GROMACS .gro file of C-alpha atoms in nm:
model
  269
    1MET     CA    1   9.990  -0.743  17.641
    2LYS     CA    2  10.312  -0.574  17.825
    3SER     CA    3  10.495  -0.886  17.956
    4LYS     CA    4  10.476  -1.032  17.604
    5PHE     CA    5  10.569  -0.770  17.437
    6LEU     CA    6  10.910  -0.746  17.737
    7ALA     CA    7  10.969  -1.106  17.621
    8GLY     CA    8  10.974  -0.977  17.237
    9PRO     CA    9  11.395  -0.928  17.297
   10TYR     CA   10  11.460  -1.272  17.486
   11ILE     CA   11  11.205  -1.471  17.244
   12ALA     CA   12  11.430  -1.347  16.903
   13TRP     CA   13  11.730  -1.432  17.081
   14MET     CA   14  11.630  -1.751  17.141
   15ALA     CA   15  11.512  -1.790  16.791
   16ILE     CA   16  11.763  -1.719  16.631
   17PHE     CA   17  12.056  -1.869  16.852
   18THR     CA   18  11.925  -2.158  16.903
   19VAL     CA   19  11.646  -2.278  16.734
   20VAL     CA   20  11.750  -2.184  16.424
   21PRO     CA   21  12.126  -2.381  16.492
   22LEU     CA   22  11.888  -2.624  16.534
   23ALA     CA   23  11.746  -2.665  16.186
   24MET     CA   24  12.028  -2.672  16.070
   25VAL     CA   25  12.228  -2.935  16.289
   26ALA     CA   26  11.858  -3.136  16.171
   27TYR     CA   27  11.889  -2.992  15.833
   28PHE     CA   28  12.237  -3.137  15.779
   29ALA     CA   29  12.196  -3.452  16.013
   30PHE     CA   30  11.927  -3.592  15.719
   31THR     CA   31  12.114  -3.483  15.396
   32ASP     CA   32  12.380  -3.499  15.178
   33SER     CA   33  12.648  -3.343  15.027
   34SER     CA   34  12.394  -3.298  14.751
   35GLY     CA   35  12.154  -3.141  14.996
   36ALA     CA   36  11.939  -3.498  14.925
   37PHE     CA   37  11.725  -3.639  15.198
   38THR     CA   38  11.940  -4.016  15.365
   39LEU     CA   39  11.976  -4.139  15.660
   40ASP     CA   40  12.304  -4.342  15.563
   41ASN     CA   41  12.461  -4.022  15.824
   42PHE     CA   42  12.338  -4.211  16.092
   43GLN     CA   43  12.424  -4.564  15.937
   44ASN     CA   44  12.765  -4.425  15.961
   45ALA     CA   45  12.732  -4.279  16.297
   46SER     CA   46  12.667  -4.595  16.442
   47GLY     CA   47  12.980  -4.675  16.307
   48TYR     CA   48  13.071  -4.456  16.641
   49LEU     CA   49  12.883  -4.659  16.951
   50PRO     CA   50  13.247  -4.724  17.137
   51ILE     CA   51  13.333  -4.310  17.169
   52PHE     CA   52  12.973  -4.280  17.201
   53LEU     CA   53  12.985  -4.508  17.531
   54ARG     CA   54  13.331  -4.438  17.593
   55SER     CA   55  13.246  -4.069  17.629
   56ILE     CA   56  12.945  -4.180  17.828
   57TRP     CA   57  13.112  -4.395  18.078
   58TYR     CA   58  13.380  -4.090  18.089
   59ALA     CA   59  13.142  -3.864  18.188
   60LEU     CA   60  12.934  -4.050  18.451
   61ALA     CA   61  13.287  -4.108  18.623
   62ALA     CA   62  13.343  -3.759  18.687
   63CYS     CA   63  12.952  -3.731  18.739
   64VAL     CA   64  13.023  -3.972  19.077
   65ILE     CA   65  13.409  -3.850  19.169
   66CYS     CA   66  13.300  -3.479  19.131
   67LEU     CA   67  12.978  -3.550  19.330
   68ILE     CA   68  13.177  -3.740  19.639
   69VAL     CA   69  13.425  -3.473  19.633
   70GLY     CA   70  13.166  -3.200  19.609
   71TYR     CA   71  12.886  -3.284  19.897
   72PRO     CA   72  13.133  -3.224  20.158
   73VAL     CA   73  13.264  -2.942  20.053
   74ALA     CA   74  12.880  -2.808  19.969
   75TYR     CA   75  12.768  -2.936  20.300
   76VAL     CA   76  13.123  -2.730  20.526
   77ILE     CA   77  12.993  -2.455  20.321
   78ALA     CA   78  12.669  -2.432  20.383
   79ARG     CA   79  12.682  -2.481  20.791
   80SER     CA   80  12.964  -2.207  20.763
   81THR     CA   81  12.884  -1.821  20.902
   82ALA     CA   82  12.730  -1.615  20.626
   83SER     CA   83  13.063  -1.429  20.676
   84MET     CA   84  13.248  -1.751  20.546
   85GLN     CA   85  12.947  -1.881  20.320
   86ARG     CA   86  13.066  -1.603  20.096
   87VAL     CA   87  13.476  -1.646  20.074
   88LEU     CA   88  13.422  -2.037  20.053
   89TYR     CA   89  13.202  -1.979  19.822
   90LEU     CA   90  13.399  -1.708  19.622
   91LEU     CA   91  13.707  -1.942  19.637
   92VAL     CA   92  13.478  -2.211  19.474
   93THR     CA   93  13.308  -1.966  19.144
   94LEU     CA   94  13.633  -1.777  19.133
   95PRO     CA   95  13.811  -2.075  18.883
   96MET     CA   96  13.508  -2.062  18.642
   97CYS     CA   97  13.630  -1.628  18.568
   98MET     CA   98  13.939  -1.801  18.408
   99SER     CA   99  13.906  -1.951  18.043
  100PHE     CA  100  13.842  -2.312  17.995
  101LEU     CA  101  14.087  -2.354  17.749
  102LEU     CA  102  14.366  -2.152  18.021
  103ARG     CA  103  14.259  -2.433  18.354
  104THR     CA  104  14.310  -2.676  18.117
  105LEU     CA  105  14.629  -2.569  18.004
  106ALA     CA  106  14.764  -2.517  18.312
  107LEU     CA  107  14.641  -2.872  18.444
  108VAL     CA  108  14.863  -2.989  18.225
  109SER     CA  109  15.197  -2.809  18.264
  110LEU     CA  110  15.069  -2.930  18.648
  111VAL     CA  111  15.030  -3.353  18.508
  112ARG     CA  112  15.262  -3.368  18.208
  113ASP     CA  113  15.578  -3.589  18.244
  114THR     CA  114  15.859  -3.302  18.304
  115GLY     CA  115  15.543  -3.097  18.442
  116ILE     CA  116  15.566  -2.962  18.767
  117ILE     CA  117  15.417  -3.234  18.971
  118ASN     CA  118  15.636  -3.480  18.810
  119SER     CA  119  15.944  -3.273  18.844
  120PHE     CA  120  15.910  -3.272  19.235
  121LEU     CA  121  15.910  -3.606  19.252
  122GLY     CA  122  16.156  -3.678  19.108
  123LEU     CA  123  16.418  -3.412  19.332
  124PHE     CA  124  16.292  -3.731  19.589
  125GLY     CA  125  16.353  -4.034  19.282
  126ILE     CA  126  16.001  -4.114  19.262
  127GLY     CA  127  15.875  -4.088  18.864
  128PRO     CA  128  15.801  -4.004  18.668
  129LEU     CA  129  15.431  -4.149  18.742
  130PRO     CA  130  15.192  -4.136  18.429
  131LEU     CA  131  14.973  -3.816  18.516
  132ILE     CA  132  14.835  -3.802  18.174
  133ARG     CA  133  14.761  -3.949  17.781
  134ASN     CA  134  14.532  -4.204  17.992
  135SER     CA  135  14.161  -4.218  18.023
  136GLY     CA  136  14.215  -4.149  18.457
  137SER     CA  137  14.368  -3.797  18.354
  138VAL     CA  138  14.145  -3.730  18.147
  139ILE     CA  139  13.866  -3.797  18.374
  140MET     CA  140  14.063  -3.549  18.620
  141GLY     CA  141  14.011  -3.307  18.399
  142MET     CA  142  13.669  -3.378  18.355
  143VAL     CA  143  13.673  -3.331  18.800
  144TYR     CA  144  13.895  -3.043  18.784
  145ASN     CA  145  13.658  -2.814  18.534
  146TYR     CA  146  13.301  -2.915  18.656
  147LEU     CA  147  13.381  -2.888  18.984
  148PRO     CA  148  13.223  -2.634  19.031
  149TYR     CA  149  12.914  -2.751  18.876
  150MET     CA  150  12.855  -2.986  19.116
  151ILE     CA  151  12.906  -2.823  19.411
  152MET     CA  152  12.697  -2.488  19.349
  153PRO     CA  153  12.326  -2.680  19.353
  154LEU     CA  154  12.437  -2.822  19.668
  155TYR     CA  155  12.553  -2.568  19.784
  156THR     CA  156  12.221  -2.457  19.665
  157VAL     CA  157  11.980  -2.675  19.819
  158ILE     CA  158  12.143  -2.755  20.171
  159VAL     CA  159  12.169  -2.375  20.312
  160LYS     CA  160  11.790  -2.366  20.251
  161LEU     CA  161  11.698  -2.660  20.488
  162ASP     CA  162  11.575  -2.586  20.774
  163PRO     CA  163  11.776  -2.675  21.058
  164ARG     CA  164  11.484  -2.808  21.353
  165LEU     CA  165  11.472  -3.080  21.097
  166ILE     CA  166  11.800  -3.219  21.186
  167GLU     CA  167  11.722  -3.066  21.552
  168ALA     CA  168  11.379  -3.309  21.550
  169ALA     CA  169  11.631  -3.590  21.450
  170GLN     CA  170  11.845  -3.588  21.741
  171ASP     CA  171  11.611  -3.565  21.976
  172LEU     CA  172  11.482  -3.920  21.807
  173GLY     CA  173  11.776  -4.005  21.919
  174CYS     CA  174  11.965  -4.038  21.517
  175ASP     CA  175  12.341  -4.030  21.548
  176ASN     CA  176  12.515  -3.806  21.314
  177LEU     CA  177  12.485  -4.061  21.074
  178GLN     CA  178  12.148  -4.191  21.137
  179THR     CA  179  12.114  -3.797  21.073
  180PHE     CA  180  12.268  -3.671  20.758
  181ARG     CA  181  12.111  -4.071  20.619
  182ARG     CA  182  11.775  -3.985  20.679
  183VAL     CA  183  11.730  -3.657  20.677
  184ILE     CA  184  11.952  -3.476  20.473
  185LEU     CA  185  12.076  -3.721  20.202
  186PRO     CA  186  11.647  -3.697  20.072
  187LEU     CA  187  11.676  -3.343  20.131
  188SER     CA  188  11.949  -3.244  19.914
  189VAL     CA  189  11.886  -3.524  19.614
  190PRO     CA  190  11.737  -3.251  19.405
  191GLY     CA  191  12.075  -3.011  19.426
  192ILE     CA  192  12.218  -3.419  19.416
  193VAL     CA  193  12.014  -3.445  19.021
  194SER     CA  194  12.132  -3.071  18.939
  195GLY     CA  195  12.469  -3.082  18.980
  196ILE     CA  196  12.500  -3.436  18.812
  197THR     CA  197  12.293  -3.279  18.491
  198MET     CA  198  12.521  -2.986  18.540
  199VAL     CA  199  12.853  -3.220  18.546
  200PHE     CA  200  12.704  -3.450  18.281
  201VAL     CA  201  12.642  -3.220  18.029
  202PRO     CA  202  12.914  -3.054  17.966
  203ALA     CA  203  13.200  -3.370  18.000
  204VAL     CA  204  12.997  -3.638  17.759
  205SER     CA  205  13.046  -3.334  17.464
  206THR     CA  206  13.372  -3.241  17.582
  207PHE     CA  207  13.647  -3.202  17.324
  208TYR     CA  208  13.968  -3.004  17.393
  209ILE     CA  209  14.017  -3.176  17.744
  210SER     CA  210  14.042  -3.535  17.594
  211GLN     CA  211  14.283  -3.348  17.311
  212LYS     CA  212  14.516  -3.223  17.587
  213LEU     CA  213  14.552  -3.461  17.885
  214GLY     CA  214  14.400  -3.850  17.644
  215ALA     CA  215  14.555  -4.037  17.411
  216THR     CA  216  14.448  -4.188  17.081
  217GLU     CA  217  14.286  -4.443  17.286
  218ASN     CA  218  14.044  -4.185  17.442
  219ILE     CA  219  13.928  -3.939  17.251
  220MET     CA  220  13.569  -3.850  17.294
  221VAL     CA  221  13.218  -3.797  17.083
  222GLY     CA  222  13.350  -3.452  17.087
  223ASP     CA  223  13.675  -3.481  16.952
  224ILE     CA  224  13.508  -3.646  16.619
  225ILE     CA  225  13.204  -3.397  16.570
  226GLU     CA  226  13.525  -3.111  16.545
  227THR     CA  227  13.710  -3.332  16.321
  228GLN     CA  228  13.412  -3.388  16.103
  229PHE     CA  229  13.337  -2.980  16.110
  230LYS     CA  230  13.730  -2.882  16.111
  231GLY     CA  231  13.920  -3.200  15.968
  232SER     CA  232  13.750  -3.461  15.702
  233LEU     CA  233  13.465  -3.200  15.643
  234ASN     CA  234  13.158  -3.398  15.688
  235ARG     CA  235  12.951  -3.175  15.831
  236ASN     CA  236  12.700  -3.394  15.697
  237LEU     CA  237  12.857  -3.711  15.967
  238GLY     CA  238  12.925  -3.478  16.213
  239ALA     CA  239  12.551  -3.310  16.223
  240ALA     CA  240  12.390  -3.659  16.271
  241MET     CA  241  12.648  -3.722  16.539
  242SER     CA  242  12.585  -3.341  16.707
  243LEU     CA  243  12.199  -3.457  16.700
  244ILE     CA  244  12.241  -3.815  16.869
  245LEU     CA  245  12.416  -3.662  17.125
  246MET     CA  246  12.149  -3.394  17.173
  247LEU     CA  247  11.948  -3.626  17.168
  248LEU     CA  248  12.128  -3.806  17.437
  249VAL     CA  249  12.149  -3.568  17.696
  250PHE     CA  250  11.764  -3.431  17.658
  251ILE     CA  251  11.699  -3.799  17.799
  252SER     CA  252  11.939  -3.736  18.011
  253ILE     CA  253  11.758  -3.368  18.137
  254GLY     CA  254  11.451  -3.585  18.155
  255LEU     CA  255  11.547  -3.924  18.327
  256MET     CA  256  11.665  -3.656  18.602
  257ASN     CA  257  11.355  -3.459  18.601
  258ARG     CA  258  11.169  -3.750  18.648
  259PHE     CA  259  11.400  -3.877  18.892
  260THR     CA  260  11.349  -3.549  19.085
  261ASP     CA  261  10.957  -3.556  19.118
  262ASP     CA  262  10.933  -3.885  19.192
  263ASP     CA  263  11.114  -3.758  19.521
  264GLU     CA  264  10.926  -3.434  19.564
  265GLU     CA  265  10.596  -3.640  19.535
  266VAL     CA  266  10.739  -3.896  19.773
  267ALA     CA  267  10.840  -3.630  20.073
  268THR     CA  268  10.526  -3.435  19.994
  269ILE     CA  269  10.317  -3.829  20.064
   0.00000   0.00000   0.00000
């Protein structure tokens, strides 16, 4: 009874700030401006299918790049001394203490045509290079902002690996590459899945990055949803697209969790 009483504030918080907003989104998604039930919002949202697919593609590309860059970083941190681990981990998490908007604007100041990078290259007669207003710059912005979300779960898993397993693999004749492929990588799959989930969820729904670093042809579903609520004030269409996006995220998380569970069962066997 006491534990249920202590959980009361959390339950109330979740009900007010999670359940109620989700219920409101569902209500607007299935009604029109007069409050009557309709499915036209979802039919109209289907016209934005190319933008949904573009958002998924950008988010997946950002996940792959974050994994390629973040895994070696997490491995180096996990294999460092305890004091060095604290320093390196602090350096990874330090950018997250800064506002997301400020980080994105800082990146814009670096890559724009008159930014720091192109100004430096101009000293050597190079450029300006097209570092902004394209799909590559949008994906780069996602990687720049969400890379710590990949490194942290990877580090958490790798640092807990039993070093005796690595020693056993080496005693059995495995070289460094074989040890990584057969021991370290399979055991770090839960961290990989968690990192992909933590990067994919905010990346697929982002909107500020695509506005500042992309062009008109690089708009994402988050931009459309923001426009529906702030621009044309079609809250019903925006709610329908938000609901579709939430379902997409839930399905992705479910698939990731299922994949992780299967790997754990195989490892146990």
